[in-house]
PDB file of C-alpha atoms and ligand atoms in Angstrom:
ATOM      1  CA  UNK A   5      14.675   7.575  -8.636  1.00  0.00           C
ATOM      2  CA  UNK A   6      11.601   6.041  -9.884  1.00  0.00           C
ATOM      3  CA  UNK A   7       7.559   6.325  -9.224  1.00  0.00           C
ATOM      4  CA  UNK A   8       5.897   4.261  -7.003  1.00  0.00           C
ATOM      5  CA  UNK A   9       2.278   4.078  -5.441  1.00  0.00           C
ATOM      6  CA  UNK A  10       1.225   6.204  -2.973  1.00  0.00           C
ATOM      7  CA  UNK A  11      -2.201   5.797  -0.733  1.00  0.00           C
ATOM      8  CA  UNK A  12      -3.883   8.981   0.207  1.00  0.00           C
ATOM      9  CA  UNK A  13      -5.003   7.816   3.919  1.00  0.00           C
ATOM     10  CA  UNK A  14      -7.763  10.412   4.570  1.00  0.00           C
ATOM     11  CA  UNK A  15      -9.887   9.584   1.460  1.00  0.00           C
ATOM     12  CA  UNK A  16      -9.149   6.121   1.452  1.00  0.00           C
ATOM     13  CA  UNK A  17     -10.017   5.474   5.217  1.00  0.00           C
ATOM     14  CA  UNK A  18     -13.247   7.567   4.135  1.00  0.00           C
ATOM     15  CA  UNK A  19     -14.862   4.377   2.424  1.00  0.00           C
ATOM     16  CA  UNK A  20     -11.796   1.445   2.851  1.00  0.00           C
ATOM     17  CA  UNK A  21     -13.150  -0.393  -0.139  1.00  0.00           C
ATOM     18  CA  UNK A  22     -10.325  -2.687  -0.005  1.00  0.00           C
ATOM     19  CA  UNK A  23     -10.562  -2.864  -3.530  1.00  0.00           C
ATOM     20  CA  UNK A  24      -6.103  -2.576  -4.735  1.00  0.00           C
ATOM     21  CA  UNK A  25      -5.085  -4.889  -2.128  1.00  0.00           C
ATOM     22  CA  UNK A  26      -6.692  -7.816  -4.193  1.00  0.00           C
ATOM     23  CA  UNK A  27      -5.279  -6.462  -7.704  1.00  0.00           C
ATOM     24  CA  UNK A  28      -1.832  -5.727  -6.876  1.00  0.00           C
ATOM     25  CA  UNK A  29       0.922  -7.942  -8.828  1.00  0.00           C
ATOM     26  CA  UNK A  30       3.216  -8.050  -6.257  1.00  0.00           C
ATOM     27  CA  UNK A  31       2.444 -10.259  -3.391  1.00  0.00           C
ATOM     28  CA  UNK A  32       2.608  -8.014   0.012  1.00  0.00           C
ATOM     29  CA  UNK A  33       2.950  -4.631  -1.244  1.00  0.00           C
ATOM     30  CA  UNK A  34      -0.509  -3.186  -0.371  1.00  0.00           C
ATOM     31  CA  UNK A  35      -1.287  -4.068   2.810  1.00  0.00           C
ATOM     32  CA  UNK A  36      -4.282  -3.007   4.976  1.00  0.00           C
ATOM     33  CA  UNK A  37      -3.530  -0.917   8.499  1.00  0.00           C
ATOM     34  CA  UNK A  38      -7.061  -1.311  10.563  1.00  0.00           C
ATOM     35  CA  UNK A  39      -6.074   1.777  12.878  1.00  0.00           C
ATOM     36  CA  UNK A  40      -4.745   4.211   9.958  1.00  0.00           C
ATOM     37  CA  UNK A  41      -8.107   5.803  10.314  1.00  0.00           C
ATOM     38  CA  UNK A  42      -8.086   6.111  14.108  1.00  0.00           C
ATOM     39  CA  UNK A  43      -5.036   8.187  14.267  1.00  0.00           C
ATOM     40  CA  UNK A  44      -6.596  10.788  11.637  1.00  0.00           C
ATOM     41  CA  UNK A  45     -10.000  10.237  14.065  1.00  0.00           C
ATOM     42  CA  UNK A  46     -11.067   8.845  11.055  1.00  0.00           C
ATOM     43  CA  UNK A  47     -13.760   5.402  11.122  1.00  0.00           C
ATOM     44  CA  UNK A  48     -11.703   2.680   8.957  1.00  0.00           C
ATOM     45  CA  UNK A  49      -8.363   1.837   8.294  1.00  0.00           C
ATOM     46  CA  UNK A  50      -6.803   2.740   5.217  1.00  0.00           C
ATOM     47  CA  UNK A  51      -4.650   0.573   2.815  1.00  0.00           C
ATOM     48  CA  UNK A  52      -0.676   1.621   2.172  1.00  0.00           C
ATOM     49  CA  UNK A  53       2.069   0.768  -0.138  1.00  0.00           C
ATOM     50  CA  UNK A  54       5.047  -0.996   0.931  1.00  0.00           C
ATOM     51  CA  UNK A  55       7.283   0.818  -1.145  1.00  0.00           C
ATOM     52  CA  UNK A  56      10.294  -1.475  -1.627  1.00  0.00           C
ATOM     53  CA  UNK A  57       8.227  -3.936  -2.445  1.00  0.00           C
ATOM     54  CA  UNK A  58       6.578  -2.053  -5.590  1.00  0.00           C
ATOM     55  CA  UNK A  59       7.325  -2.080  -8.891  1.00  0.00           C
ATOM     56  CA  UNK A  60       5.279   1.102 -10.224  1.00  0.00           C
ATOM     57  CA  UNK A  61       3.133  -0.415 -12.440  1.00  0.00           C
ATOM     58  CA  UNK A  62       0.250   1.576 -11.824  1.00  0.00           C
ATOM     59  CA  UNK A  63      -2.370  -1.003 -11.933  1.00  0.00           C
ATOM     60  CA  UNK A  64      -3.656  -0.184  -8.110  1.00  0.00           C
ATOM     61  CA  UNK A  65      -4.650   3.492  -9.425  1.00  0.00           C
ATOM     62  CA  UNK A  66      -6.272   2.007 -12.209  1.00  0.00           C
ATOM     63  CA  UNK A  67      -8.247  -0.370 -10.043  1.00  0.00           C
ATOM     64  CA  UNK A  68      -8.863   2.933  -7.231  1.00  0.00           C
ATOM     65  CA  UNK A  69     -10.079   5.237 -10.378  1.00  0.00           C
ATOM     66  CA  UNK A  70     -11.764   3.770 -12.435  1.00  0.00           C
ATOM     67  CA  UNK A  71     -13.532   0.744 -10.371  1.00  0.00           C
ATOM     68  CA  UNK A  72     -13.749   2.331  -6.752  1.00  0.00           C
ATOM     69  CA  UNK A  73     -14.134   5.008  -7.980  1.00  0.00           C
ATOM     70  CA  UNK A  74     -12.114   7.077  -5.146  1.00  0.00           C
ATOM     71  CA  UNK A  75      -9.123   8.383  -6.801  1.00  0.00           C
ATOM     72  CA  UNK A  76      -6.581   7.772  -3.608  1.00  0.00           C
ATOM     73  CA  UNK A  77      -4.037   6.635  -5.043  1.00  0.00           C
ATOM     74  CA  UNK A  78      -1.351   8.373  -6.896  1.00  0.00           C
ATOM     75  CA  UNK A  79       2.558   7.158  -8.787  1.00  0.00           C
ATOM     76  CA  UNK A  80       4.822   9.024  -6.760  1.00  0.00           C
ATOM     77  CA  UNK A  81       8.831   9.643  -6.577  1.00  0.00           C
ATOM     78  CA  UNK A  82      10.048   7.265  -4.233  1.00  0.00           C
ATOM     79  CA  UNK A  83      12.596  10.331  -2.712  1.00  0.00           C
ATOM     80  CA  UNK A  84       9.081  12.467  -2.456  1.00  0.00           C
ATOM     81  CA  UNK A  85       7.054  10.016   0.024  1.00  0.00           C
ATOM     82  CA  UNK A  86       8.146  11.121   3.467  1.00  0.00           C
ATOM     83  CA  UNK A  87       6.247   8.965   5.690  1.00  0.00           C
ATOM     84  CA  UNK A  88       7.141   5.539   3.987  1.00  0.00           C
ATOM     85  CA  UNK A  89       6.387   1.976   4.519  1.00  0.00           C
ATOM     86  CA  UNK A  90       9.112  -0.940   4.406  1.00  0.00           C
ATOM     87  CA  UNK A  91       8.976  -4.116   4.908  1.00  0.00           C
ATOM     88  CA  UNK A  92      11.161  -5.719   7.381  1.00  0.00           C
ATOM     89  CA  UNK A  93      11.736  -8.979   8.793  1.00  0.00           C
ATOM     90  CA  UNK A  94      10.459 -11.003   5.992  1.00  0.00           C
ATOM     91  CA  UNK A  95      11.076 -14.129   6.661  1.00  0.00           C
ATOM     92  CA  UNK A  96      10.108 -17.551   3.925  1.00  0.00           C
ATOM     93  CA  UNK A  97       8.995 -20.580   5.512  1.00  0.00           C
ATOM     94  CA  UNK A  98      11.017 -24.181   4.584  1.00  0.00           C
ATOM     95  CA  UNK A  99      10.009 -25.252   1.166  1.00  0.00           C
ATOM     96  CA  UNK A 100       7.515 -22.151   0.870  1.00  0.00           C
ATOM     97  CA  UNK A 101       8.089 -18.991  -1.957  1.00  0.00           C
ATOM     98  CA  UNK A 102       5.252 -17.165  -0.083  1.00  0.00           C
ATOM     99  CA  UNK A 103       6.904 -14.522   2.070  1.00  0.00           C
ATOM    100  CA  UNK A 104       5.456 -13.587   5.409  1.00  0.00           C
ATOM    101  CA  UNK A 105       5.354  -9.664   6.003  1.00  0.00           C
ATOM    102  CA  UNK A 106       6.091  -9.607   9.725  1.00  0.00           C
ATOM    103  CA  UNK A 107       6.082  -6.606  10.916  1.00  0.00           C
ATOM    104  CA  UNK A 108       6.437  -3.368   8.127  1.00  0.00           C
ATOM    105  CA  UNK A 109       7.385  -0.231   9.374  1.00  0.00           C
ATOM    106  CA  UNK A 110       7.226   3.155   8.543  1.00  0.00           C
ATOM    107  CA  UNK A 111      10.611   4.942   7.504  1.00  0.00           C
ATOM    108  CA  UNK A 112      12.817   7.269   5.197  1.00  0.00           C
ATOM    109  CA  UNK A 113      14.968   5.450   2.106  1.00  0.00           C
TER     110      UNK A 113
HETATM  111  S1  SF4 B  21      -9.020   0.928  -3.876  1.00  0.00           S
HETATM  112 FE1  SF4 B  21      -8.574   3.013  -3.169  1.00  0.00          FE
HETATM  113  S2  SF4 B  21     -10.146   3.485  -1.589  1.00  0.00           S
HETATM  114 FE2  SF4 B  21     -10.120   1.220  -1.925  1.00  0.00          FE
HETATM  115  S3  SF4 B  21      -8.708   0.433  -0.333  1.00  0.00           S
HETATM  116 FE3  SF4 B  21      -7.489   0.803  -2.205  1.00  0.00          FE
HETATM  117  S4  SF4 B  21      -6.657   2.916  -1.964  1.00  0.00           S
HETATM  118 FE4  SF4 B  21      -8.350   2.648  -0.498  1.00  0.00          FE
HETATM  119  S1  SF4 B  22       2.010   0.230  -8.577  1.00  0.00           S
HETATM  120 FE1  SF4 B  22       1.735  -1.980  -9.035  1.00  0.00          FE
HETATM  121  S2  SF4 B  22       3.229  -3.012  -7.691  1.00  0.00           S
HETATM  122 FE2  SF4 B  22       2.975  -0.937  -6.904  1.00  0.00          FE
HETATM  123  S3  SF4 B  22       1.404  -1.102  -5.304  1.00  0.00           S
HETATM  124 FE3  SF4 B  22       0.357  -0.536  -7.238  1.00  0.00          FE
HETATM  125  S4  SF4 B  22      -0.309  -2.468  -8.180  1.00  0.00           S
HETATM  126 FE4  SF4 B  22       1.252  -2.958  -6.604  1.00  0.00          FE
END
């Protein structure tokens, strides 16, 4: 088992600074759900971690800490995050390294 990031919906939907999802390493790993919010009746959406896709290097909680100042994200054991979000159906356009995230879904590993 190892640690990977996990997004705290409630306080990040509170501001949805958007901040990680331009820091993050990894391309498609922290991706941005507009109605996370709305199902908590919150205002915004909320950003979340695709967690096969991420390779626990922290830098997201850095960036949440110390420059958005909102402290929502946290390094978690993968085997602890029960509602999880995968990404499926990747598919890579001819002649492209860029991979599309389709459609990710929320499930256990
Ligand atoms: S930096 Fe923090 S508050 Fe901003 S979108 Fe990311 S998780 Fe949410
Ligand atoms: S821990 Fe690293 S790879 Fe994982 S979501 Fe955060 S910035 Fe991306």
């Amino acid at each position: 088992m190892y640690l990977v990031a996990h997004i705290d919906t409630e306080i990040c939907a509170a501001t949805s600074c958007k901040l990680c999802t331009q820091y993050c390493p990894e391309a498609n790993t922290i991706n941005y759900n507009n109605d996370a919010g709305k199902e908590k009746g919150l205002k915004y959406g909320a950003a979340y971690v695709a967690v096969d896709r991420c390779k626990g290097c922290a830098q997201c909680v850095w960036v949440c800490d110390n420059m958005a100042k909102h402290n929502a994200i946290k390094m978690e054991m993968i085997d602890q995050i029960g509602d999880q979000a995968l990404t499926e159906n990747i598919t890579y356009a001819e002649k492209n390294s860029s991979a599309v995230l389709a459609n990710p879904v929320r499930g256990q590993m």
